[in-house]
Short mmCIF file of C-alpha atoms in Angstrom, two decimals:
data_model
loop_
_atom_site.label_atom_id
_atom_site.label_comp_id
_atom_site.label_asym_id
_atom_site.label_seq_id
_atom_site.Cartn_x
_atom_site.Cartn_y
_atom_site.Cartn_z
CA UNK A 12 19.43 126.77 89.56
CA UNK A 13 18.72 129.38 92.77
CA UNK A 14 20.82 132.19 93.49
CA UNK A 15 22.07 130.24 96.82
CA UNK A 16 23.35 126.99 94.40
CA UNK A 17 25.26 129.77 92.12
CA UNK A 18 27.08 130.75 95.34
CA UNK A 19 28.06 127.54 96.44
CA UNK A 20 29.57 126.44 92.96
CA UNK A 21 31.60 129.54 93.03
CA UNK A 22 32.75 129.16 96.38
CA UNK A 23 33.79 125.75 95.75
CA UNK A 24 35.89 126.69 92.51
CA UNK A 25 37.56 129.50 94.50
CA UNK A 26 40.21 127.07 96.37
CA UNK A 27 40.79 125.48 93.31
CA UNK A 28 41.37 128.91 91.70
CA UNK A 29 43.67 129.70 93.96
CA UNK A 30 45.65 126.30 94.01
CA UNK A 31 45.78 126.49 90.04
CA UNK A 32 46.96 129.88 90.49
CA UNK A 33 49.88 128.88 93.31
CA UNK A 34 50.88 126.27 91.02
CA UNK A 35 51.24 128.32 87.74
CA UNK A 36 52.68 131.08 89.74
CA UNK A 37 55.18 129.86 92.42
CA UNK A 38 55.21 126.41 92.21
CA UNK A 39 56.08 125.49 88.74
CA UNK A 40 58.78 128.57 88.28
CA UNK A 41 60.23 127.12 91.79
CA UNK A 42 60.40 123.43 90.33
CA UNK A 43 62.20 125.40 86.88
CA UNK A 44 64.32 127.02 88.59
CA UNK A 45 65.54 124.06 90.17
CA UNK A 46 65.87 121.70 87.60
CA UNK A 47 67.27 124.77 85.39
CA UNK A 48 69.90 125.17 87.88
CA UNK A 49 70.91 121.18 88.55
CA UNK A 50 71.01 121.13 84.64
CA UNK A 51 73.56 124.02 84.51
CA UNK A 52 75.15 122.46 87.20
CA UNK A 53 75.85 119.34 85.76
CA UNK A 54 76.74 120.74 82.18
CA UNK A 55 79.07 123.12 83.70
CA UNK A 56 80.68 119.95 85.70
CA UNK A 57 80.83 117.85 82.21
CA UNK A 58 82.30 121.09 80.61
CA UNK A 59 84.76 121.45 83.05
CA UNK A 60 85.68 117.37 82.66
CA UNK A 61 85.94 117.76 79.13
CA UNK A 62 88.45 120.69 79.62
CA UNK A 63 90.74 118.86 81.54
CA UNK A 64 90.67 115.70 79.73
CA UNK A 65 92.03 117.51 77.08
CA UNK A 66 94.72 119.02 79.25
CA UNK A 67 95.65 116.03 80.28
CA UNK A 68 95.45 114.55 76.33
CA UNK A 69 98.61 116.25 75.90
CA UNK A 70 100.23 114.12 78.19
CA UNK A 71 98.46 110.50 78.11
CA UNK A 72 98.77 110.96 74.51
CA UNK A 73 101.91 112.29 73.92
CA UNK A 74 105.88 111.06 74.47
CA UNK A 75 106.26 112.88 77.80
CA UNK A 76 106.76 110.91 80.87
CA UNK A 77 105.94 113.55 83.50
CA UNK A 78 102.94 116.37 83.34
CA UNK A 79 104.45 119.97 82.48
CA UNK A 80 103.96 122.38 85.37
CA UNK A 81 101.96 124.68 83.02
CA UNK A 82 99.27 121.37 82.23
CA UNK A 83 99.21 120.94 85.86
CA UNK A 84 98.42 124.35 86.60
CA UNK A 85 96.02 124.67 84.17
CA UNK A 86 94.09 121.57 84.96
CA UNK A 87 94.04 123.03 88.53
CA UNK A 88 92.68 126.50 87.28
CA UNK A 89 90.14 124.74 85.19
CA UNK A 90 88.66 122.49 88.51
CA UNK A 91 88.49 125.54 90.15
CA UNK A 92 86.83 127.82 87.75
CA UNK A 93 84.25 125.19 87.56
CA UNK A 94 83.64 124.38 91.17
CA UNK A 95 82.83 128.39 91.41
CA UNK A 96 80.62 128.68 88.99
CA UNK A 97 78.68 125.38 90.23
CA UNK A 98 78.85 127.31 93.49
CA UNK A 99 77.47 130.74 92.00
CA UNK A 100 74.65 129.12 90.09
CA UNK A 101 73.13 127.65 93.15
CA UNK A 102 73.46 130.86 95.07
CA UNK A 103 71.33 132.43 92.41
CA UNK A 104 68.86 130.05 92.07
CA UNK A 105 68.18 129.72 96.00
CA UNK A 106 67.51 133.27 95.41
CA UNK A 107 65.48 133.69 92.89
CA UNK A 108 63.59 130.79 94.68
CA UNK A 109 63.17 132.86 97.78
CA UNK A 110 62.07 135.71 95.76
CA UNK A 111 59.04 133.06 93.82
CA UNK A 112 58.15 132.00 97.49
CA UNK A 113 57.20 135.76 98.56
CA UNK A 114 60.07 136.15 100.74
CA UNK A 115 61.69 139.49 99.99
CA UNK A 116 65.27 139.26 99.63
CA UNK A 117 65.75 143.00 101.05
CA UNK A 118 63.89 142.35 104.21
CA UNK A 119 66.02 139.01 104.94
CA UNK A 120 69.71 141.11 105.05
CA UNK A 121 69.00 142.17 108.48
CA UNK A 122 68.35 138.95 109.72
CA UNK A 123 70.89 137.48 107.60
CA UNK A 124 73.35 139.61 109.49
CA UNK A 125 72.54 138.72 112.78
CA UNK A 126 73.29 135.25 111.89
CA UNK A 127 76.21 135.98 109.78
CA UNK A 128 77.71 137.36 112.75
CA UNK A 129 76.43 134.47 115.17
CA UNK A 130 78.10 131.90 112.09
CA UNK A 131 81.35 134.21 112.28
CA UNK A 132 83.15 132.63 114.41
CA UNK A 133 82.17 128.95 112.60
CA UNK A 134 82.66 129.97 109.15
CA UNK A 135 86.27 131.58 110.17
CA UNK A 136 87.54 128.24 109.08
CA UNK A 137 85.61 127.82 105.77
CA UNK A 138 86.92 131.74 105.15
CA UNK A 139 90.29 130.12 105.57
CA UNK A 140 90.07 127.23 103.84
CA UNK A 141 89.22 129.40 100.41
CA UNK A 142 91.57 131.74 101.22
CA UNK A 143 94.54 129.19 101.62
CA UNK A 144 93.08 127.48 98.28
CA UNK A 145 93.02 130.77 96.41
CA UNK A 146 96.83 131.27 97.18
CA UNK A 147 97.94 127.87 96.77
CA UNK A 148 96.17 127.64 93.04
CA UNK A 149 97.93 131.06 91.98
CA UNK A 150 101.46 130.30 93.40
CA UNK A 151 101.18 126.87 92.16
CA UNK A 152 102.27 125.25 95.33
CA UNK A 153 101.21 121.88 93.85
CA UNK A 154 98.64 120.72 91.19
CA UNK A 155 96.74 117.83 89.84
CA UNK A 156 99.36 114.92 89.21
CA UNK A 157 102.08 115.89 91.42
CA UNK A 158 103.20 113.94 94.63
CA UNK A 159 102.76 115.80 97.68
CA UNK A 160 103.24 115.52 101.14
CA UNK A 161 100.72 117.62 103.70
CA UNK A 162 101.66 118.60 106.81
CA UNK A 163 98.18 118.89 108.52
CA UNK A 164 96.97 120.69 111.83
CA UNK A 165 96.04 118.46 114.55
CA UNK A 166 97.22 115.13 112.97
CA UNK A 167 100.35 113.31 114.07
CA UNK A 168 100.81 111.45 110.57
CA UNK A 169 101.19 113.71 106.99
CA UNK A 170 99.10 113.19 103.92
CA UNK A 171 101.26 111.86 101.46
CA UNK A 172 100.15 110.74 97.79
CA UNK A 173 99.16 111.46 93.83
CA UNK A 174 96.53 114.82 93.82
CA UNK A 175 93.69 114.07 92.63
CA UNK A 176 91.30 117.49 93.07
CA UNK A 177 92.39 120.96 94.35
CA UNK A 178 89.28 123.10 94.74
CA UNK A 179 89.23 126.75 96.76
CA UNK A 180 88.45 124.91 100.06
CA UNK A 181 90.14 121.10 100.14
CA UNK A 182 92.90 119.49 98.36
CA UNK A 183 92.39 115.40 97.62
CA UNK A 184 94.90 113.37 97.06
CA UNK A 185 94.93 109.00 96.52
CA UNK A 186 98.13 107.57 98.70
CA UNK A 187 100.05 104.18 97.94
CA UNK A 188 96.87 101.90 99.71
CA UNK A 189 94.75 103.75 96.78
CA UNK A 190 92.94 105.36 100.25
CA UNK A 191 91.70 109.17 99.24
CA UNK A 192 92.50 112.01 101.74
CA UNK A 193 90.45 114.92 101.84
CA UNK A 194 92.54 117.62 103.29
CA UNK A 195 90.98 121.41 104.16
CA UNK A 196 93.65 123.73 102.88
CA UNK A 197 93.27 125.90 105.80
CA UNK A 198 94.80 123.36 108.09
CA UNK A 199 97.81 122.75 105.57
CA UNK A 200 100.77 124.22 107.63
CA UNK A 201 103.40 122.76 105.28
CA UNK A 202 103.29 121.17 101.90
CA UNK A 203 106.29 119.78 100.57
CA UNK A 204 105.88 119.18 96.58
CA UNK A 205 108.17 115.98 95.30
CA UNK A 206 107.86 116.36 91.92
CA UNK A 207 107.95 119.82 91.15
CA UNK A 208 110.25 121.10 87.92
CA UNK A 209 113.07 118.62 88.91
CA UNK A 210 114.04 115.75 91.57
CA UNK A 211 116.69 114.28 92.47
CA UNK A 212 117.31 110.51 93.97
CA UNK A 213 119.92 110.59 96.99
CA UNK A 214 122.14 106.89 97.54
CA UNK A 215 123.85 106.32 100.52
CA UNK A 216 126.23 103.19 100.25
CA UNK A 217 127.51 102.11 103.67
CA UNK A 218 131.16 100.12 103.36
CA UNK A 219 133.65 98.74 105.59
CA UNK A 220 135.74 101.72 107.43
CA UNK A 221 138.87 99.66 105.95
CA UNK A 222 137.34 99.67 102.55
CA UNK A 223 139.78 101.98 100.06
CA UNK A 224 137.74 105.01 99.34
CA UNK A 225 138.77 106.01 96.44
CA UNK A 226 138.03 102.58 94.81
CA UNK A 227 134.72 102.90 95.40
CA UNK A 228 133.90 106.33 94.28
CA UNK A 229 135.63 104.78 90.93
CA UNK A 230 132.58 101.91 91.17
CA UNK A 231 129.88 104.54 91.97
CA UNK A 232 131.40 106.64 89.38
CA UNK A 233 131.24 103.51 86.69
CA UNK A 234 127.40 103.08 88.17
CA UNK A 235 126.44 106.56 86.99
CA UNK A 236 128.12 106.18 83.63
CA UNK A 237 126.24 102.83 82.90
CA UNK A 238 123.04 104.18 84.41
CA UNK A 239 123.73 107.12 81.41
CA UNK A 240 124.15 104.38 79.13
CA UNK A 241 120.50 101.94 79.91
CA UNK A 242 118.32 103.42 77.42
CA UNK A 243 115.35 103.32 79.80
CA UNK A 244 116.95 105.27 82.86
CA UNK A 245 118.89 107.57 80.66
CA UNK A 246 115.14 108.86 79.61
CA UNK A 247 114.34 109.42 83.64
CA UNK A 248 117.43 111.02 84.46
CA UNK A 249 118.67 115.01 83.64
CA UNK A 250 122.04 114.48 83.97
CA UNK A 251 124.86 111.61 84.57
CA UNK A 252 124.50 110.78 88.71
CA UNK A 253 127.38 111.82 90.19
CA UNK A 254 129.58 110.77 93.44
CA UNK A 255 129.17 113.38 96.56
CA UNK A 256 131.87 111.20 98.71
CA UNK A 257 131.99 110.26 102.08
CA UNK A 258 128.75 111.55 103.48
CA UNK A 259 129.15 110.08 107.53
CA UNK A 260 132.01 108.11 109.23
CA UNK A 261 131.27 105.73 111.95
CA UNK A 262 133.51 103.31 113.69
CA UNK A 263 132.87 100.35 111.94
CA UNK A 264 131.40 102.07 108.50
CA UNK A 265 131.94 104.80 105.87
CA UNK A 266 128.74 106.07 103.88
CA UNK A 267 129.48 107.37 100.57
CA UNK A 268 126.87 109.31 99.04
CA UNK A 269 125.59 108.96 95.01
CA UNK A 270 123.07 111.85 93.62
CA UNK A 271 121.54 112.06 90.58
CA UNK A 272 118.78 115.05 89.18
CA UNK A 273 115.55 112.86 87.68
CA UNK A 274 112.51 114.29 85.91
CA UNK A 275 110.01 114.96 88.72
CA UNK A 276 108.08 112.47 90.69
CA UNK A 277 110.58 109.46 88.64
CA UNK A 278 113.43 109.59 92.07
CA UNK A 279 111.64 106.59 93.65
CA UNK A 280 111.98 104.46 90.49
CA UNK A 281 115.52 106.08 89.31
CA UNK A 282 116.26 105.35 93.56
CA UNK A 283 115.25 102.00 93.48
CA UNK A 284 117.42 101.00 89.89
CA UNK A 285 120.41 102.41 90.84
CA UNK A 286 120.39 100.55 94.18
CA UNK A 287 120.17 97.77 92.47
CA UNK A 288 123.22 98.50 90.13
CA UNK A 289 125.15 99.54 93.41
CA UNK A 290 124.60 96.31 95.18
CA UNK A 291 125.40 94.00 92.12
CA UNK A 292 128.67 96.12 90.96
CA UNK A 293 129.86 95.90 94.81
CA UNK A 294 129.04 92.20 94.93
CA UNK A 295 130.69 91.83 91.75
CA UNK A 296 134.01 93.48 92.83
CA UNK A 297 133.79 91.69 95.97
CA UNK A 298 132.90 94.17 98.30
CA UNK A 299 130.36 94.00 100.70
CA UNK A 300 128.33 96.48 102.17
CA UNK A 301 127.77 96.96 106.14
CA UNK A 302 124.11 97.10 106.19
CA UNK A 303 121.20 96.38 104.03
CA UNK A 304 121.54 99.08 100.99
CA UNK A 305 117.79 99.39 100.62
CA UNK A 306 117.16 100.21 104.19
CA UNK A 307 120.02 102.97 104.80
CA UNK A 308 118.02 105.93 105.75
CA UNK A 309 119.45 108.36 102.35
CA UNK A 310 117.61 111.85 102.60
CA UNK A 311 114.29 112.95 104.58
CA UNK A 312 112.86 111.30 101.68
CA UNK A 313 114.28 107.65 101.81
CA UNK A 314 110.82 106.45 104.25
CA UNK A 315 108.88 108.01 101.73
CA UNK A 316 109.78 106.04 98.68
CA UNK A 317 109.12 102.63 100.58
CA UNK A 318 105.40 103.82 101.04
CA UNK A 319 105.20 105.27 97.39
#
């Protein structure tokens, strides 16, 4: 073979060199790297499941009707921890991808920020939304489990319903249609926990303005003894309801008002029961009430435990 074919062959193997090279070089590391970092992902996410389902074990597997605060904290803690370092490991590998593509890291901070100042302004709210997160995960403003209601920035209607996820930057949560809201924390103005520590279910029993008083405070009062008495509501309630007394007079109607302190998030159902008791023990005793008893609008909460 001449001198001339030599030269050929060899400059045909050179762009084959050279591919071989790229590929055992940059673009296997690069594919590594990525698969490396979707499998640490995802182990980190099953780890973090795993965590929680046994935070939660304590609860579905256990006598206690309501979540502790400390298991809801925790199970908070634990989606967050895990959502951050999800985040982190794709930060690093993007850059240690960069890096295997030839692109310095060092040269790319002075372009990186010019356009972190140009993205200022957008990421302001992302910046907020962690921030917000951060603060409502450490004061334990609500967890998973408990039943919230959001008031949200530029919406007319709150988010109201079980949480389901509270990361640094949204809060979900399932409402009574089984819908799931995704709520950015930063535009959480108000958040109004219902079943935090304690709760307490609020009956307002409208009767004749002629009715005798103090007779029925003596039937509410009987109500809240018997209530003490079911063995199934005595395990939702903290103590025996008691009678507040005449809450509003109108001209045709007196209100008298019946409390009682539940375990959190149980009101609704304690609510509902001892409406129930109310309405048969007046029937019984023949006295009516003015208006439907189920409709009477009892606390800023009364709308809220039709929709729960």
């Amino acid at each position: 073979m001449s001198a001339a074919s030599n030269a050929a062959v060899a400059a045909a193997f050179v762009p084959a060199q050279n591919f071989l090279g790229w590929l055992s070089t940059v673009a296997l590391p690069v594919a590594l790297t990525v698969l490396g970092a979707m499998l640490v992902a995802r182990f980190v996410s099953w780890g973090g499941a795993k965590i929680t389902d046994r935070i939660d074990s304590s609860y579905t597997q256990g006598d206690a009707l309501v979540r502790s605060e400390v298991s809801k904290h925790r199970h908070s803690v634990a989606q967050m921890i895990t959502w951050v370092i999800i985040t982190m490991v794709y930060v690093i590998a993007t850059t240690r991808v960069l890096g295997r593509m030839g692109l310095p890291i060092a040269s790319l901070v002075a372009p990186a920020t010019v356009i972190g100042a140009a993205l200022g302004f957008g990421a302001q709210r992302v910046v907020q939304d962690i921030l917000a997160g951060f603060f409502i995960i450490t004061e334990r403003q609500y967890g998973f489990g408990d039943t919230v209601n959001l008031a949200v920035t530029g919406s007319s209607e709150d988010a109201e319903g079980v949480i389901e996820d509270v990361t640094l930057r949204v809060t979900r949560l399932r409402n009574s249609d089984g819908e799931v809201i995704t709520v950015p924390n930063g535009q959480i103005v108000k958040a109004t926990n219902l079943s935090k520590d304690w709760a307490r279910a609020v009956i307002d029993v409208p009767v004749p303005a002629a009715a005798d008083i103090n007779r029925v405070n003596d039937l509410l009062h009987r109500v809240g003894v018997e209530a003490m008495e079911d063995p199934h509501l005595k395990t939702l309630l903290l103590d025996e309801p008691s009678v507040m007394g005449v809450e509003n007079l109108g001209v045709d109607e007196v209100v008298v008002r019946m409390v009682a302190r539940t375990l959190p998030g149980k009101q609704f159902q304690v609510r509902r029961a001892l409406r129930v008791r109310v309405a048969s023990t007046m029937q019984q005793q023949g006295m009516a009430v003015t208006s439907d008893l189920a409709a009477v609008p009892d606390s800023a909460e009364s709308a809220k435990e039709d929709r729960q």
